[in-house]
Amino acid sequence: MTEKTIILDSENFHHLLKAQEVNKNINGVKVSISLSVFDIPKSLTSNTDEEQEKMKLTFHYIDNEKAIERKRNETTSIFVGENSGKLMGFLIKYGDKNPKKIAIEINEVVDKEIPNLKRENQRLNYGLIKELVSSSEVEPLLK
């Protein structure tokens, strides 16, 4: 079992956070919606079991919300916050996939989830996770 962790410093990911802001004009009033500190992961851990060819990615937030597992297909499960619905992790049976394929698979699952989300903060959180998984800073964890 191999474990790797990176700290997600908001200064390094500021551009990703800014991209998740939503600006709307409601009856002539400009409204900006952005993620709260509770919806922004502070670190990310990958646990790889080479024998079983599985990888678990866990996003750590400032709260300690319980994560619920939801199987999405034969190779991927997501973990979501029991109360918030935010993305807290992934379990992937990767087989012979290279790291770039894992990020692509995660992003495909996230893309399918976003249209079903009820709250704007959930959509912003999922969008941020999608961008983080595709970022060059996170890519080393997927190896």
Short mmCIF file of N, CA and C in Angstrom, two decimals:
data_model
loop_
_atom_site.label_atom_id
_atom_site.label_comp_id
_atom_site.label_asym_id
_atom_site.label_seq_id
_atom_site.Cartn_x
_atom_site.Cartn_y
_atom_site.Cartn_z
N MET A 1 0.85 -1.17 0.00
CA MET A 1 0.00 0.00 0.00
C MET A 1 0.90 1.24 0.00
N THR A 2 0.63 2.14 -0.92
CA THR A 2 1.38 3.38 -1.03
C THR A 2 0.46 4.54 -0.70
N GLU A 3 0.92 5.43 0.18
CA GLU A 3 0.12 6.61 0.53
C GLU A 3 0.91 7.87 0.23
N LYS A 4 0.24 8.82 -0.41
CA LYS A 4 0.84 10.12 -0.72
C LYS A 4 -0.18 11.19 -0.35
N THR A 5 0.31 12.31 0.20
CA THR A 5 -0.58 13.41 0.57
C THR A 5 0.01 14.71 0.08
N ILE A 6 -0.84 15.60 -0.40
CA ILE A 6 -0.41 16.96 -0.73
C ILE A 6 -1.35 17.94 -0.04
N ILE A 7 -0.77 19.06 0.36
CA ILE A 7 -1.54 20.16 0.93
C ILE A 7 -2.03 21.01 -0.23
N LEU A 8 -3.30 21.33 -0.22
CA LEU A 8 -3.88 22.16 -1.28
C LEU A 8 -3.92 23.60 -0.78
N ASP A 9 -2.81 24.29 -0.98
CA ASP A 9 -2.66 25.68 -0.57
C ASP A 9 -3.53 26.56 -1.45
N SER A 10 -4.43 27.32 -0.85
CA SER A 10 -5.36 28.13 -1.64
C SER A 10 -4.65 29.16 -2.50
N GLU A 11 -3.45 29.58 -2.11
CA GLU A 11 -2.71 30.53 -2.96
C GLU A 11 -2.32 29.88 -4.28
N ASN A 12 -1.89 28.62 -4.23
CA ASN A 12 -1.52 27.90 -5.45
C ASN A 12 -2.72 27.56 -6.32
N PHE A 13 -3.89 27.44 -5.69
CA PHE A 13 -5.09 27.06 -6.42
C PHE A 13 -6.09 28.21 -6.56
N HIS A 14 -5.62 29.43 -6.30
CA HIS A 14 -6.50 30.60 -6.37
C HIS A 14 -7.21 30.70 -7.72
N HIS A 15 -6.47 30.43 -8.81
CA HIS A 15 -7.08 30.51 -10.14
C HIS A 15 -8.20 29.50 -10.30
N LEU A 16 -8.08 28.33 -9.67
CA LEU A 16 -9.14 27.33 -9.75
C LEU A 16 -10.36 27.76 -8.93
N LEU A 17 -10.10 28.37 -7.78
CA LEU A 17 -11.21 28.86 -6.95
C LEU A 17 -11.96 29.98 -7.65
N LYS A 18 -11.21 30.89 -8.26
CA LYS A 18 -11.81 32.03 -8.96
C LYS A 18 -12.69 31.53 -10.11
N ALA A 19 -12.24 30.47 -10.79
CA ALA A 19 -12.99 29.93 -11.93
C ALA A 19 -14.32 29.32 -11.49
N GLN A 20 -14.45 28.99 -10.20
CA GLN A 20 -15.68 28.38 -9.72
C GLN A 20 -16.73 29.40 -9.28
N GLU A 21 -16.38 30.67 -9.26
CA GLU A 21 -17.36 31.69 -8.87
C GLU A 21 -18.45 31.82 -9.92
N VAL A 22 -19.66 32.08 -9.46
CA VAL A 22 -20.80 32.28 -10.36
C VAL A 22 -21.30 33.70 -10.14
N ASN A 23 -21.39 34.46 -11.21
CA ASN A 23 -21.92 35.82 -11.14
C ASN A 23 -23.24 35.86 -11.88
N LYS A 24 -24.26 36.34 -11.20
CA LYS A 24 -25.60 36.41 -11.78
C LYS A 24 -26.16 37.82 -11.61
N ASN A 25 -27.07 38.16 -12.46
CA ASN A 25 -27.80 39.40 -12.34
C ASN A 25 -29.26 39.04 -12.07
N ILE A 26 -29.71 39.29 -10.83
CA ILE A 26 -31.06 38.93 -10.44
C ILE A 26 -31.84 40.22 -10.19
N ASN A 27 -32.79 40.48 -11.08
CA ASN A 27 -33.62 41.69 -10.99
C ASN A 27 -32.77 42.95 -10.86
N GLY A 28 -31.70 43.01 -11.62
CA GLY A 28 -30.85 44.18 -11.63
C GLY A 28 -29.81 44.21 -10.52
N VAL A 29 -29.78 43.20 -9.69
CA VAL A 29 -28.80 43.13 -8.60
C VAL A 29 -27.74 42.11 -8.96
N LYS A 30 -26.48 42.55 -8.91
CA LYS A 30 -25.38 41.63 -9.21
C LYS A 30 -25.10 40.77 -7.98
N VAL A 31 -25.13 39.45 -8.20
CA VAL A 31 -24.91 38.49 -7.14
C VAL A 31 -23.73 37.60 -7.52
N SER A 32 -22.81 37.42 -6.58
CA SER A 32 -21.66 36.55 -6.80
C SER A 32 -21.73 35.41 -5.80
N ILE A 33 -21.62 34.18 -6.30
CA ILE A 33 -21.65 33.00 -5.44
C ILE A 33 -20.29 32.31 -5.55
N SER A 34 -19.69 32.04 -4.38
CA SER A 34 -18.41 31.34 -4.38
C SER A 34 -18.42 30.28 -3.28
N LEU A 35 -17.42 29.44 -3.29
CA LEU A 35 -17.34 28.36 -2.31
C LEU A 35 -17.01 28.89 -0.92
N SER A 36 -17.61 28.27 0.09
CA SER A 36 -17.25 28.60 1.46
C SER A 36 -15.99 27.81 1.83
N VAL A 37 -15.37 28.16 2.92
CA VAL A 37 -14.17 27.44 3.35
C VAL A 37 -14.48 25.98 3.68
N PHE A 38 -15.73 25.68 3.97
CA PHE A 38 -16.12 24.30 4.27
C PHE A 38 -16.22 23.42 3.03
N ASP A 39 -16.27 24.05 1.85
CA ASP A 39 -16.40 23.32 0.59
C ASP A 39 -15.11 23.28 -0.22
N ILE A 40 -14.02 23.77 0.37
CA ILE A 40 -12.72 23.78 -0.31
C ILE A 40 -11.79 22.81 0.41
N PRO A 41 -11.34 21.76 -0.27
CA PRO A 41 -10.45 20.80 0.40
C PRO A 41 -9.12 21.44 0.78
N LYS A 42 -8.61 21.03 1.94
CA LYS A 42 -7.33 21.54 2.43
C LYS A 42 -6.17 20.62 2.05
N SER A 43 -6.46 19.34 1.84
CA SER A 43 -5.42 18.41 1.42
C SER A 43 -6.07 17.24 0.69
N LEU A 44 -5.22 16.46 0.06
CA LEU A 44 -5.65 15.31 -0.73
C LEU A 44 -4.68 14.17 -0.46
N THR A 45 -5.24 13.00 -0.17
CA THR A 45 -4.44 11.81 0.06
C THR A 45 -4.81 10.75 -0.96
N SER A 46 -3.79 10.10 -1.52
CA SER A 46 -4.05 8.95 -2.39
C SER A 46 -3.46 7.71 -1.71
N ASN A 47 -4.27 6.67 -1.65
CA ASN A 47 -3.84 5.37 -1.14
C ASN A 47 -3.96 4.39 -2.29
N THR A 48 -2.84 3.81 -2.67
CA THR A 48 -2.82 2.88 -3.80
C THR A 48 -2.50 1.49 -3.30
N ASP A 49 -3.35 0.54 -3.64
CA ASP A 49 -3.12 -0.86 -3.35
C ASP A 49 -2.74 -1.52 -4.67
N GLU A 50 -1.44 -1.70 -4.86
CA GLU A 50 -0.94 -2.23 -6.12
C GLU A 50 -1.41 -3.65 -6.39
N GLU A 51 -1.52 -4.48 -5.33
CA GLU A 51 -1.95 -5.87 -5.51
C GLU A 51 -3.38 -5.96 -6.04
N GLN A 52 -4.26 -5.15 -5.48
CA GLN A 52 -5.66 -5.18 -5.91
C GLN A 52 -5.96 -4.17 -7.02
N GLU A 53 -4.94 -3.43 -7.42
CA GLU A 53 -5.05 -2.41 -8.48
C GLU A 53 -6.18 -1.44 -8.19
N LYS A 54 -6.16 -0.88 -6.95
CA LYS A 54 -7.17 0.09 -6.53
C LYS A 54 -6.47 1.34 -6.00
N MET A 55 -7.13 2.48 -6.21
CA MET A 55 -6.65 3.73 -5.67
C MET A 55 -7.82 4.45 -5.01
N LYS A 56 -7.58 4.94 -3.80
CA LYS A 56 -8.59 5.75 -3.13
C LYS A 56 -8.02 7.16 -2.97
N LEU A 57 -8.76 8.13 -3.49
CA LEU A 57 -8.42 9.54 -3.31
C LEU A 57 -9.36 10.10 -2.25
N THR A 58 -8.80 10.76 -1.25
CA THR A 58 -9.60 11.34 -0.19
C THR A 58 -9.29 12.82 -0.07
N PHE A 59 -10.33 13.65 -0.20
CA PHE A 59 -10.20 15.09 -0.01
C PHE A 59 -10.52 15.40 1.44
N HIS A 60 -9.64 16.16 2.10
CA HIS A 60 -9.80 16.51 3.50
C HIS A 60 -10.25 17.97 3.61
N TYR A 61 -11.31 18.19 4.37
CA TYR A 61 -11.89 19.51 4.57
C TYR A 61 -11.71 19.93 6.02
N ILE A 62 -12.05 21.17 6.35
CA ILE A 62 -11.86 21.63 7.73
C ILE A 62 -12.86 21.01 8.70
N ASP A 63 -13.96 20.47 8.19
CA ASP A 63 -14.90 19.77 9.05
C ASP A 63 -14.64 18.27 8.96
N ASN A 64 -15.30 17.52 9.79
CA ASN A 64 -15.11 16.06 9.81
C ASN A 64 -16.41 15.36 9.48
N GLU A 65 -17.02 15.76 8.38
CA GLU A 65 -18.29 15.19 7.96
C GLU A 65 -18.12 13.72 7.55
N LYS A 66 -19.11 12.92 7.85
CA LYS A 66 -19.10 11.50 7.46
C LYS A 66 -19.29 11.40 5.95
N ALA A 67 -18.52 10.51 5.32
CA ALA A 67 -18.61 10.29 3.87
C ALA A 67 -19.45 9.04 3.59
N ILE A 68 -20.31 9.14 2.59
CA ILE A 68 -21.16 8.03 2.15
C ILE A 68 -20.65 7.57 0.78
N GLU A 69 -20.44 6.25 0.62
CA GLU A 69 -19.97 5.71 -0.66
C GLU A 69 -21.14 5.48 -1.60
N ARG A 70 -20.95 5.89 -2.87
CA ARG A 70 -21.94 5.64 -3.92
C ARG A 70 -21.23 5.08 -5.14
N LYS A 71 -21.55 3.85 -5.46
CA LYS A 71 -20.95 3.20 -6.63
C LYS A 71 -21.52 3.83 -7.90
N ARG A 72 -20.64 4.20 -8.83
CA ARG A 72 -21.08 4.86 -10.05
C ARG A 72 -20.96 3.98 -11.29
N ASN A 73 -20.03 3.07 -11.31
CA ASN A 73 -19.90 2.09 -12.38
C ASN A 73 -19.05 0.94 -11.86
N GLU A 74 -18.69 0.02 -12.73
CA GLU A 74 -17.97 -1.18 -12.28
C GLU A 74 -16.57 -0.88 -11.74
N THR A 75 -16.01 0.29 -12.06
CA THR A 75 -14.66 0.59 -11.60
C THR A 75 -14.56 1.80 -10.68
N THR A 76 -15.64 2.56 -10.51
CA THR A 76 -15.53 3.82 -9.76
C THR A 76 -16.68 4.02 -8.77
N SER A 77 -16.29 4.38 -7.55
CA SER A 77 -17.24 4.82 -6.53
C SER A 77 -16.85 6.23 -6.13
N ILE A 78 -17.85 7.03 -5.73
CA ILE A 78 -17.57 8.35 -5.18
C ILE A 78 -17.96 8.34 -3.71
N PHE A 79 -17.36 9.24 -2.95
CA PHE A 79 -17.70 9.44 -1.55
C PHE A 79 -18.20 10.87 -1.43
N VAL A 80 -19.38 11.04 -0.87
CA VAL A 80 -19.96 12.38 -0.72
C VAL A 80 -20.28 12.63 0.74
N GLY A 81 -20.28 13.90 1.11
CA GLY A 81 -20.61 14.28 2.48
C GLY A 81 -22.05 13.94 2.80
N GLU A 82 -22.26 13.30 3.94
CA GLU A 82 -23.59 12.85 4.34
C GLU A 82 -24.60 14.00 4.37
N ASN A 83 -24.20 15.17 4.84
CA ASN A 83 -25.12 16.30 4.95
C ASN A 83 -24.94 17.32 3.82
N SER A 84 -23.70 17.59 3.44
CA SER A 84 -23.43 18.65 2.47
C SER A 84 -23.53 18.19 1.03
N GLY A 85 -23.26 16.91 0.79
CA GLY A 85 -23.22 16.39 -0.57
C GLY A 85 -21.95 16.73 -1.32
N LYS A 86 -20.97 17.35 -0.64
CA LYS A 86 -19.72 17.69 -1.32
C LYS A 86 -18.91 16.43 -1.61
N LEU A 87 -18.06 16.51 -2.63
CA LEU A 87 -17.23 15.37 -3.01
C LEU A 87 -16.10 15.21 -2.00
N MET A 88 -16.01 14.03 -1.45
CA MET A 88 -14.98 13.77 -0.44
C MET A 88 -13.96 12.73 -0.90
N GLY A 89 -14.24 12.06 -2.02
CA GLY A 89 -13.25 11.10 -2.49
C GLY A 89 -13.75 10.20 -3.60
N PHE A 90 -12.83 9.36 -4.05
CA PHE A 90 -13.09 8.41 -5.12
C PHE A 90 -12.39 7.10 -4.79
N LEU A 91 -12.97 5.99 -5.19
CA LEU A 91 -12.32 4.69 -5.15
C LEU A 91 -12.34 4.18 -6.58
N ILE A 92 -11.13 3.91 -7.11
CA ILE A 92 -11.01 3.53 -8.51
C ILE A 92 -10.25 2.22 -8.63
N LYS A 93 -10.84 1.29 -9.34
CA LYS A 93 -10.12 0.07 -9.71
C LYS A 93 -9.49 0.38 -11.06
N TYR A 94 -8.19 0.62 -11.04
CA TYR A 94 -7.53 1.19 -12.22
C TYR A 94 -6.94 0.19 -13.19
N GLY A 95 -6.71 -1.03 -12.78
CA GLY A 95 -6.15 -2.02 -13.70
C GLY A 95 -4.86 -1.53 -14.32
N ASP A 96 -4.79 -1.54 -15.65
CA ASP A 96 -3.56 -1.14 -16.33
C ASP A 96 -3.62 0.30 -16.85
N LYS A 97 -4.52 1.13 -16.31
CA LYS A 97 -4.65 2.52 -16.78
C LYS A 97 -3.46 3.35 -16.31
N ASN A 98 -3.08 4.30 -17.15
CA ASN A 98 -2.03 5.22 -16.72
C ASN A 98 -2.67 6.38 -15.95
N PRO A 99 -1.89 7.20 -15.24
CA PRO A 99 -2.45 8.27 -14.40
C PRO A 99 -3.37 9.24 -15.14
N LYS A 100 -3.07 9.56 -16.38
CA LYS A 100 -3.92 10.48 -17.13
C LYS A 100 -5.31 9.87 -17.34
N LYS A 101 -5.39 8.57 -17.51
CA LYS A 101 -6.69 7.91 -17.70
C LYS A 101 -7.52 7.96 -16.41
N ILE A 102 -6.86 7.89 -15.26
CA ILE A 102 -7.58 7.96 -13.99
C ILE A 102 -8.24 9.33 -13.85
N ALA A 103 -7.52 10.39 -14.13
CA ALA A 103 -8.09 11.74 -14.06
C ALA A 103 -9.25 11.89 -15.04
N ILE A 104 -9.11 11.34 -16.23
CA ILE A 104 -10.19 11.41 -17.22
C ILE A 104 -11.42 10.67 -16.72
N GLU A 105 -11.22 9.49 -16.15
CA GLU A 105 -12.35 8.71 -15.63
C GLU A 105 -13.06 9.46 -14.50
N ILE A 106 -12.29 10.05 -13.60
CA ILE A 106 -12.88 10.83 -12.51
C ILE A 106 -13.70 11.98 -13.08
N ASN A 107 -13.13 12.69 -14.05
CA ASN A 107 -13.83 13.83 -14.62
C ASN A 107 -15.10 13.42 -15.35
N GLU A 108 -15.11 12.28 -15.98
CA GLU A 108 -16.33 11.79 -16.64
C GLU A 108 -17.42 11.50 -15.60
N VAL A 109 -17.04 10.91 -14.48
CA VAL A 109 -18.00 10.62 -13.42
C VAL A 109 -18.54 11.94 -12.85
N VAL A 110 -17.65 12.90 -12.60
CA VAL A 110 -18.08 14.20 -12.05
C VAL A 110 -19.02 14.91 -13.03
N ASP A 111 -18.68 14.88 -14.31
CA ASP A 111 -19.54 15.52 -15.32
C ASP A 111 -20.96 14.94 -15.31
N LYS A 112 -21.07 13.64 -15.07
CA LYS A 112 -22.39 13.00 -15.02
C LYS A 112 -23.15 13.37 -13.75
N GLU A 113 -22.42 13.68 -12.68
CA GLU A 113 -23.04 14.01 -11.40
C GLU A 113 -23.57 15.44 -11.36
N ILE A 114 -22.84 16.39 -11.94
CA ILE A 114 -23.15 17.82 -11.80
C ILE A 114 -24.59 18.16 -12.19
N PRO A 115 -25.14 17.68 -13.31
CA PRO A 115 -26.52 18.07 -13.67
C PRO A 115 -27.57 17.63 -12.64
N ASN A 116 -27.26 16.64 -11.81
CA ASN A 116 -28.22 16.13 -10.83
C ASN A 116 -28.13 16.83 -9.48
N LEU A 117 -27.16 17.73 -9.32
CA LEU A 117 -26.98 18.41 -8.03
C LEU A 117 -28.02 19.50 -7.85
N LYS A 118 -28.52 19.62 -6.64
CA LYS A 118 -29.60 20.56 -6.35
C LYS A 118 -29.09 21.95 -5.93
N ARG A 119 -27.93 22.02 -5.29
CA ARG A 119 -27.46 23.28 -4.73
C ARG A 119 -26.24 23.81 -5.48
N GLU A 120 -26.18 25.12 -5.57
CA GLU A 120 -25.08 25.77 -6.28
C GLU A 120 -23.72 25.46 -5.63
N ASN A 121 -23.67 25.42 -4.29
CA ASN A 121 -22.39 25.14 -3.64
C ASN A 121 -21.89 23.73 -3.97
N GLN A 122 -22.80 22.79 -4.18
CA GLN A 122 -22.39 21.45 -4.58
C GLN A 122 -21.80 21.48 -5.99
N ARG A 123 -22.46 22.18 -6.89
CA ARG A 123 -21.95 22.28 -8.27
C ARG A 123 -20.58 22.93 -8.29
N LEU A 124 -20.39 23.96 -7.47
CA LEU A 124 -19.09 24.64 -7.41
C LEU A 124 -18.02 23.70 -6.83
N ASN A 125 -18.38 22.95 -5.79
CA ASN A 125 -17.45 22.00 -5.18
C ASN A 125 -17.04 20.92 -6.18
N TYR A 126 -17.99 20.35 -6.89
CA TYR A 126 -17.69 19.31 -7.87
C TYR A 126 -16.81 19.87 -8.99
N GLY A 127 -17.12 21.10 -9.43
CA GLY A 127 -16.30 21.74 -10.46
C GLY A 127 -14.87 21.94 -9.99
N LEU A 128 -14.70 22.35 -8.74
CA LEU A 128 -13.35 22.53 -8.19
C LEU A 128 -12.60 21.21 -8.13
N ILE A 129 -13.26 20.16 -7.66
CA ILE A 129 -12.62 18.84 -7.59
C ILE A 129 -12.19 18.38 -8.98
N LYS A 130 -13.04 18.59 -9.96
CA LYS A 130 -12.72 18.21 -11.33
C LYS A 130 -11.45 18.93 -11.80
N GLU A 131 -11.36 20.23 -11.53
CA GLU A 131 -10.19 21.00 -11.92
C GLU A 131 -8.94 20.57 -11.15
N LEU A 132 -9.10 20.28 -9.86
CA LEU A 132 -7.95 19.84 -9.06
C LEU A 132 -7.38 18.53 -9.57
N VAL A 133 -8.26 17.58 -9.86
CA VAL A 133 -7.81 16.26 -10.33
C VAL A 133 -7.05 16.38 -11.64
N SER A 134 -7.41 17.38 -12.45
CA SER A 134 -6.75 17.57 -13.75
C SER A 134 -5.51 18.44 -13.66
N SER A 135 -5.24 19.03 -12.49
CA SER A 135 -4.13 19.97 -12.37
C SER A 135 -2.78 19.26 -12.30
N SER A 136 -1.76 19.95 -12.71
CA SER A 136 -0.40 19.38 -12.71
C SER A 136 0.10 19.14 -11.29
N GLU A 137 -0.43 19.87 -10.31
CA GLU A 137 -0.01 19.69 -8.92
C GLU A 137 -0.51 18.36 -8.36
N VAL A 138 -1.68 17.91 -8.80
CA VAL A 138 -2.27 16.68 -8.29
C VAL A 138 -1.84 15.45 -9.09
N GLU A 139 -1.47 15.65 -10.33
CA GLU A 139 -1.10 14.52 -11.19
C GLU A 139 -0.09 13.55 -10.57
N PRO A 140 0.93 14.02 -9.81
CA PRO A 140 1.87 13.04 -9.21
C PRO A 140 1.21 12.04 -8.26
N LEU A 141 0.09 12.40 -7.66
CA LEU A 141 -0.60 11.46 -6.78
C LEU A 141 -1.26 10.33 -7.54
N LEU A 142 -1.49 10.51 -8.81
CA LEU A 142 -2.20 9.52 -9.61
C LEU A 142 -1.26 8.51 -10.25
N LYS A 143 -0.03 8.49 -9.81
CA LYS A 143 0.94 7.55 -10.39
C LYS A 143 1.16 6.38 -9.47
#
